[in-house]
Amino acid sequence: MHDMRVLVLTGAGVSAESGIPTFRGKDGYWRNLDPAKLATPEAFARDPQLVWDWYRERRQLIRDAPTNAAHEAIAKLAQHGDEFLLVTQNVDDLHARAGVSPEKMVQIHGNIFVTRCSRCDFSYAGRGGSPEPSGTCVVQPTNGRLRSIAATFEKDADLPRCPECHALLRPGVVWFGEQLPLREVQRVENFLDRDGCDVVIVVGTTATFGYIIDWALQANRNGGELIEVNPEETPLSRFATRRVREPAAIALPGIVNDLTNRGAL
Ligand code: APR
């Protein structure tokens, strides 16, 4: 019996029950500002202080947020099957904290705990679940160069600057109007090129971006199951073989138990 191939696509709705506001939900606004207006290179150029304040608050909110039953069910599914990929639009670290390994996950919009230079390729991965580093500390720049920057980072705490080229550092996320990270796109397409999927689960997304719909339909090309979990209708609903109009943390544990009990995983 061939290993069941599973693709899971998630959006902000999967973290809503962990207390993290969605983007387009009524709780998405920050200081009465539309996230779509803040998460842009233009907003950062105009007022980097404001954008950093927003990301710092979001980082702390995420650090304080627990994983929920939806994250845990998806992690269980990931551990069950070899032919599994999670593509998340979320920049939080809750899927990782729930136990989904980096090989089985693509954060297509980046990771909020990564900080990178707005000019050169310097970047480093901060630590999610724990408070911002204070005082001096050695950080592991993701481009392999070791450097102690926290002192400068903390001292002019508001606007961190690149230790290499002194340009402004920015959160390692994809802003509106920016390109998706090519290496991550390639990972998704390599997984989908290998074959269609027996099960596609789409959780908590408005499916605003065409590539999310394309990947779901590409994965579903052999006519397997396409399960949508979302209290509301989305542009993907009409393609779904099953629409579960329930919150993710309520619906996912049962869906995953069914799949794992089928013994094809
Ligand atoms: N369980 C499941 N779905 C939920 C829940 C829940 N508890 N709560 C809300 N939802 C659904 C909403 O009905 C909505 O369809 O989650 C969706 C959240 O939609 P958005 O806020 O648009 O978030 P998302 O689809 O992830 O946005 C995509 O757009 O703003 C950019 O880069 C940002 O990654 C984000 C992308």
Short mmCIF file of C-alpha atoms and ligand atoms in Angstrom, two decimals:
data_model
loop_
_atom_site.label_atom_id
_atom_site.label_comp_id
_atom_site.label_asym_id
_atom_site.label_seq_id
_atom_site.Cartn_x
_atom_site.Cartn_y
_atom_site.Cartn_z
CA MET A 1 0.00 0.00 0.00
CA HIS A 2 1.62 3.26 -1.04
CA ASP A 3 2.31 5.89 1.60
CA MET A 4 -0.51 8.45 1.60
CA ARG A 5 0.72 11.78 0.29
CA VAL A 6 -0.51 14.71 2.33
CA LEU A 7 -0.28 18.48 1.81
CA VAL A 8 -1.45 20.85 4.55
CA LEU A 9 -1.83 24.57 3.83
CA THR A 10 -2.39 26.90 6.78
CA GLY A 11 -3.09 30.57 7.39
CA ALA A 12 -3.66 32.89 10.32
CA GLY A 13 -6.86 31.10 11.34
CA VAL A 14 -4.90 28.10 12.66
CA SER A 15 -3.27 30.34 15.29
CA ALA A 16 -6.40 32.36 16.13
CA GLU A 17 -7.32 30.05 19.02
CA SER A 18 -3.83 30.61 20.43
CA GLY A 19 -4.70 34.29 20.80
CA ILE A 20 -2.86 35.56 17.70
CA PRO A 21 -5.06 37.92 15.66
CA THR A 22 -5.71 37.04 12.02
CA PHE A 23 -4.90 39.59 9.32
CA ARG A 24 -8.27 40.30 7.85
CA GLY A 25 -10.35 39.44 10.90
CA LYS A 26 -11.87 42.27 13.00
CA ASP A 27 -9.04 41.81 15.56
CA GLY A 28 -6.29 42.28 12.96
CA TYR A 29 -5.86 46.04 13.32
CA TRP A 30 -2.97 47.43 15.43
CA ARG A 31 -3.18 50.98 16.85
CA ASN A 32 -6.10 51.33 14.35
CA LEU A 33 -3.65 50.61 11.57
CA ASP A 34 -4.42 48.05 8.87
CA PRO A 35 -1.75 45.31 8.90
CA ALA A 36 -1.73 45.44 5.10
CA LYS A 37 -0.55 49.06 5.40
CA LEU A 38 2.19 48.20 7.91
CA ALA A 39 3.60 45.04 6.33
CA THR A 40 5.12 46.82 3.29
CA PRO A 41 8.61 48.06 2.31
CA GLU A 42 7.03 51.51 1.84
CA ALA A 43 5.76 51.62 5.44
CA PHE A 44 9.21 50.55 6.67
CA ALA A 45 10.93 53.22 4.58
CA ARG A 46 8.44 55.84 5.80
CA ASP A 47 8.48 54.95 9.51
CA PRO A 48 10.82 52.06 10.48
CA GLN A 49 10.22 52.84 14.17
CA LEU A 50 6.49 52.21 13.86
CA VAL A 51 7.00 48.99 11.92
CA TRP A 52 9.56 47.70 14.43
CA ASP A 53 7.24 48.54 17.32
CA TRP A 54 4.53 46.49 15.62
CA TYR A 55 6.83 43.49 15.04
CA ARG A 56 8.23 43.64 18.53
CA GLU A 57 4.71 43.52 19.99
CA ARG A 58 3.79 40.68 17.67
CA ARG A 59 6.96 38.76 18.62
CA GLN A 60 6.10 39.08 22.30
CA LEU A 61 2.48 38.12 21.69
CA ILE A 62 3.64 35.01 19.82
CA ARG A 63 6.20 34.13 22.51
CA ASP A 64 3.40 34.21 25.10
CA ALA A 65 1.01 32.22 22.91
CA PRO A 66 0.57 28.45 23.47
CA THR A 67 0.21 26.01 20.60
CA ASN A 68 -3.37 24.74 20.18
CA ALA A 69 -4.96 21.39 19.30
CA ALA A 70 -4.84 22.24 15.58
CA HIS A 71 -1.06 22.76 15.62
CA GLU A 72 -0.66 19.55 17.61
CA ALA A 73 -2.88 17.52 15.26
CA ILE A 74 -0.93 18.74 12.22
CA ALA A 75 2.35 17.83 13.95
CA LYS A 76 0.96 14.33 14.61
CA LEU A 77 0.05 13.99 10.93
CA ALA A 78 3.54 15.15 9.94
CA GLN A 79 5.14 12.54 12.15
CA HIS A 80 2.93 9.77 10.74
CA GLY A 81 3.75 9.97 7.06
CA ASP A 82 6.91 10.37 4.99
CA GLU A 83 5.08 11.96 2.09
CA PHE A 84 3.98 15.03 4.04
CA LEU A 85 4.47 18.76 3.56
CA LEU A 86 3.09 21.68 5.57
CA VAL A 87 3.05 25.03 3.75
CA THR A 88 2.20 27.83 6.16
CA GLN A 89 1.65 31.50 5.48
CA ASN A 90 2.13 32.15 9.19
CA VAL A 91 5.32 33.81 10.38
CA ASP A 92 4.78 32.59 13.96
CA ASP A 93 6.66 29.57 15.34
CA LEU A 94 3.68 27.59 16.64
CA HIS A 95 3.84 24.81 14.05
CA ALA A 96 7.51 24.31 14.85
CA ARG A 97 6.85 24.45 18.58
CA ALA A 98 4.12 21.81 18.15
CA GLY A 99 6.75 19.53 16.63
CA VAL A 100 6.66 19.87 12.84
CA SER A 101 10.26 19.42 11.67
CA PRO A 102 11.88 22.00 9.35
CA GLU A 103 12.19 19.35 6.58
CA LYS A 104 8.41 18.92 6.53
CA MET A 105 7.48 22.61 6.73
CA VAL A 106 7.74 25.61 4.44
CA GLN A 107 7.17 29.08 5.96
CA ILE A 108 6.38 30.74 2.66
CA HIS A 109 6.01 34.24 4.17
CA GLY A 110 9.12 33.94 6.34
CA ASN A 111 9.72 33.75 10.09
CA ILE A 112 9.01 36.69 12.41
CA PHE A 113 11.93 35.72 14.69
CA VAL A 114 14.47 36.06 11.93
CA THR A 115 16.08 39.50 11.65
CA ARG A 116 17.89 40.39 8.46
CA CYS A 117 19.63 43.34 6.87
CA SER A 118 17.54 45.50 4.57
CA ARG A 119 20.57 45.83 2.26
CA CYS A 120 23.16 43.01 2.55
CA ASP A 121 22.68 39.28 3.19
CA PHE A 122 23.38 39.44 6.89
CA SER A 123 20.65 37.79 8.94
CA TYR A 124 20.22 35.88 12.16
CA ALA A 125 17.54 33.73 13.70
CA GLY A 126 16.37 34.98 17.09
CA ARG A 127 14.81 32.67 19.64
CA GLY A 128 11.09 32.28 19.49
CA GLY A 129 9.66 31.08 22.71
CA SER A 130 12.04 33.00 24.90
CA PRO A 131 12.42 36.76 25.66
CA GLU A 132 14.54 39.03 23.41
CA PRO A 133 18.23 38.54 24.17
CA SER A 134 19.42 41.15 26.70
CA GLY A 135 22.93 42.50 27.31
CA THR A 136 25.62 41.02 25.13
CA CYS A 137 25.10 37.61 23.57
CA VAL A 138 26.51 35.67 20.66
CA VAL A 139 23.91 35.08 17.96
CA GLN A 140 24.08 32.53 15.16
CA PRO A 141 23.84 34.60 11.99
CA THR A 142 22.06 32.36 9.47
CA ASN A 143 24.76 33.22 6.93
CA GLY A 144 27.31 31.54 9.23
CA ARG A 145 29.26 34.50 10.41
CA LEU A 146 29.51 34.63 14.23
CA ARG A 147 29.23 38.14 15.71
CA SER A 148 28.27 39.75 18.95
CA ILE A 149 25.73 42.43 18.15
CA ALA A 150 23.29 42.49 21.03
CA ALA A 151 24.96 45.42 22.75
CA THR A 152 24.35 47.71 19.78
CA PHE A 153 21.04 45.99 19.16
CA GLU A 154 19.84 46.73 22.69
CA LYS A 155 21.49 50.12 23.19
CA ASP A 156 19.71 51.92 20.31
CA ALA A 157 16.97 49.46 21.06
CA ASP A 158 14.60 51.09 18.67
CA LEU A 159 16.23 50.72 15.33
CA PRO A 160 18.66 47.84 15.01
CA ARG A 161 21.45 48.24 12.47
CA CYS A 162 23.41 45.71 10.46
CA PRO A 163 26.84 44.98 11.99
CA GLU A 164 28.16 44.43 8.46
CA CYS A 165 26.92 47.40 6.45
CA HIS A 166 25.10 49.47 9.07
CA ALA A 167 21.88 49.55 7.07
CA LEU A 168 18.62 49.05 9.00
CA LEU A 169 17.80 45.51 10.08
CA ARG A 170 14.24 44.33 9.40
CA PRO A 171 12.07 41.33 10.35
CA GLY A 172 12.72 38.27 8.12
CA VAL A 173 9.16 38.17 6.75
CA VAL A 174 7.76 38.67 3.24
CA TRP A 175 5.99 41.99 2.96
CA PHE A 176 3.18 42.85 0.55
CA GLY A 177 4.58 43.44 -2.91
CA GLU A 178 7.76 41.45 -2.18
CA GLN A 179 8.87 38.25 -3.86
CA LEU A 180 8.42 34.91 -2.17
CA PRO A 181 11.68 33.20 -1.09
CA LEU A 182 12.69 31.25 -4.20
CA ARG A 183 14.27 28.32 -2.34
CA GLU A 184 11.04 27.78 -0.38
CA VAL A 185 8.87 28.01 -3.51
CA GLN A 186 11.14 25.40 -5.12
CA ARG A 187 10.66 23.05 -2.15
CA VAL A 188 6.87 23.25 -2.53
CA GLU A 189 7.00 22.70 -6.28
CA ASN A 190 9.44 19.79 -5.97
CA PHE A 191 7.04 18.10 -3.55
CA LEU A 192 4.08 18.70 -5.89
CA ASP A 193 6.01 17.71 -9.04
CA ARG A 194 6.72 14.27 -7.55
CA ASP A 195 3.01 13.39 -7.54
CA GLY A 196 -0.48 14.59 -6.58
CA CYS A 197 -1.70 14.11 -2.98
CA ASP A 198 -4.26 11.71 -1.54
CA VAL A 199 -5.28 14.35 1.00
CA VAL A 200 -5.03 18.15 0.93
CA ILE A 201 -6.10 20.02 4.08
CA VAL A 202 -6.51 23.81 3.90
CA VAL A 203 -6.90 25.44 7.31
CA GLY A 204 -7.68 29.00 8.37
CA THR A 205 -6.86 31.00 5.29
CA THR A 206 -8.82 33.42 3.10
CA ALA A 207 -6.75 31.99 0.23
CA THR A 208 -6.10 35.55 -0.85
CA PHE A 209 -3.00 34.68 -2.83
CA GLY A 210 -3.27 32.79 -6.13
CA TYR A 211 -0.30 30.53 -5.34
CA ILE A 212 -2.17 29.09 -2.35
CA ILE A 213 -5.11 28.12 -4.55
CA ASP A 214 -2.75 26.86 -7.31
CA TRP A 215 -0.82 24.62 -4.91
CA ALA A 216 -4.00 23.20 -3.41
CA LEU A 217 -5.42 22.37 -6.85
CA GLN A 218 -2.08 21.03 -8.13
CA ALA A 219 -1.88 18.74 -5.11
CA ASN A 220 -5.47 17.66 -5.69
CA ARG A 221 -4.92 16.88 -9.39
CA ASN A 222 -5.39 13.10 -8.92
CA GLY A 223 -8.85 13.68 -7.47
CA GLY A 224 -8.05 12.91 -3.82
CA GLU A 225 -9.65 14.63 -0.85
CA LEU A 226 -9.51 18.42 -0.44
CA ILE A 227 -10.66 19.30 3.06
CA GLU A 228 -11.23 22.96 3.94
CA VAL A 229 -11.38 23.88 7.62
CA ASN A 230 -12.69 27.42 8.06
CA PRO A 231 -15.78 28.88 9.73
CA GLU A 232 -16.21 31.01 6.62
CA GLU A 233 -16.47 30.52 2.86
CA THR A 234 -13.32 31.17 0.80
CA PRO A 235 -12.40 31.12 -2.93
CA LEU A 236 -11.21 27.52 -2.37
CA SER A 237 -14.52 26.30 -0.95
CA ARG A 238 -15.99 25.37 -4.33
CA PHE A 239 -13.09 23.02 -5.01
CA ALA A 240 -13.27 21.30 -1.64
CA THR A 241 -14.55 17.72 -1.37
CA ARG A 242 -15.33 18.47 2.29
CA ARG A 243 -16.00 21.85 3.96
CA VAL A 244 -15.67 21.87 7.74
CA ARG A 245 -17.15 25.11 9.03
CA GLU A 246 -15.63 24.81 12.50
CA PRO A 247 -12.67 26.38 14.33
CA ALA A 248 -9.41 24.57 13.54
CA ALA A 249 -8.62 23.43 17.10
CA ILE A 250 -12.07 21.80 17.26
CA ALA A 251 -12.01 20.15 13.83
CA LEU A 252 -8.40 19.09 13.21
CA PRO A 253 -7.92 16.45 15.97
CA GLY A 254 -10.87 14.40 14.64
CA ILE A 255 -9.83 14.77 10.99
CA VAL A 256 -6.27 13.66 11.78
CA ASN A 257 -7.44 10.71 13.90
CA ASP A 258 -9.57 9.52 11.00
CA LEU A 259 -6.65 9.76 8.61
CA THR A 260 -4.13 8.09 10.89
CA ASN A 261 -6.60 5.29 11.74
CA ARG A 262 -6.98 4.51 8.06
CA GLY A 263 -3.61 2.81 8.33
CA ALA A 264 -2.43 4.22 5.00
CA LEU A 265 -0.09 6.60 6.79
N1 APR B 1 -10.16 28.23 12.74
C1 APR B 1 -10.09 28.17 11.38
N2 APR B 1 -10.16 29.28 10.58
C2 APR B 1 -10.30 30.47 11.19
C3 APR B 1 -10.39 30.61 12.60
C4 APR B 1 -10.30 29.42 13.37
N3 APR B 1 -10.36 29.44 14.69
N4 APR B 1 -10.52 31.94 12.90
C5 APR B 1 -10.52 32.60 11.71
N5 APR B 1 -10.41 31.71 10.68
C6 APR B 1 -10.32 32.00 9.25
C7 APR B 1 -11.08 33.21 8.79
O1 APR B 1 -12.41 32.89 8.46
C8 APR B 1 -10.29 33.63 7.55
O2 APR B 1 -10.78 32.94 6.41
O3 APR B 1 -8.96 32.27 8.98
C9 APR B 1 -8.86 33.13 7.87
C10 APR B 1 -7.85 34.22 8.21
O4 APR B 1 -7.65 34.95 7.05
P1 APR B 1 -6.54 36.12 6.95
O5 APR B 1 -6.62 36.97 8.11
O6 APR B 1 -6.71 36.70 5.59
O7 APR B 1 -5.16 35.33 7.03
P2 APR B 1 -4.39 34.52 5.90
O8 APR B 1 -5.30 33.84 4.96
O9 APR B 1 -3.37 33.72 6.58
O10 APR B 1 -3.64 35.73 5.15
C11 APR B 1 -2.72 35.38 4.20
O11 APR B 1 -1.97 37.59 3.92
O12 APR B 1 -1.86 39.29 5.24
C12 APR B 1 -1.10 38.47 4.52
O13 APR B 1 1.08 37.65 4.78
C13 APR B 1 -0.14 37.72 5.38
O14 APR B 1 0.18 35.40 5.66
C14 APR B 1 -0.80 36.39 5.52
C15 APR B 1 -1.55 36.28 4.23
#
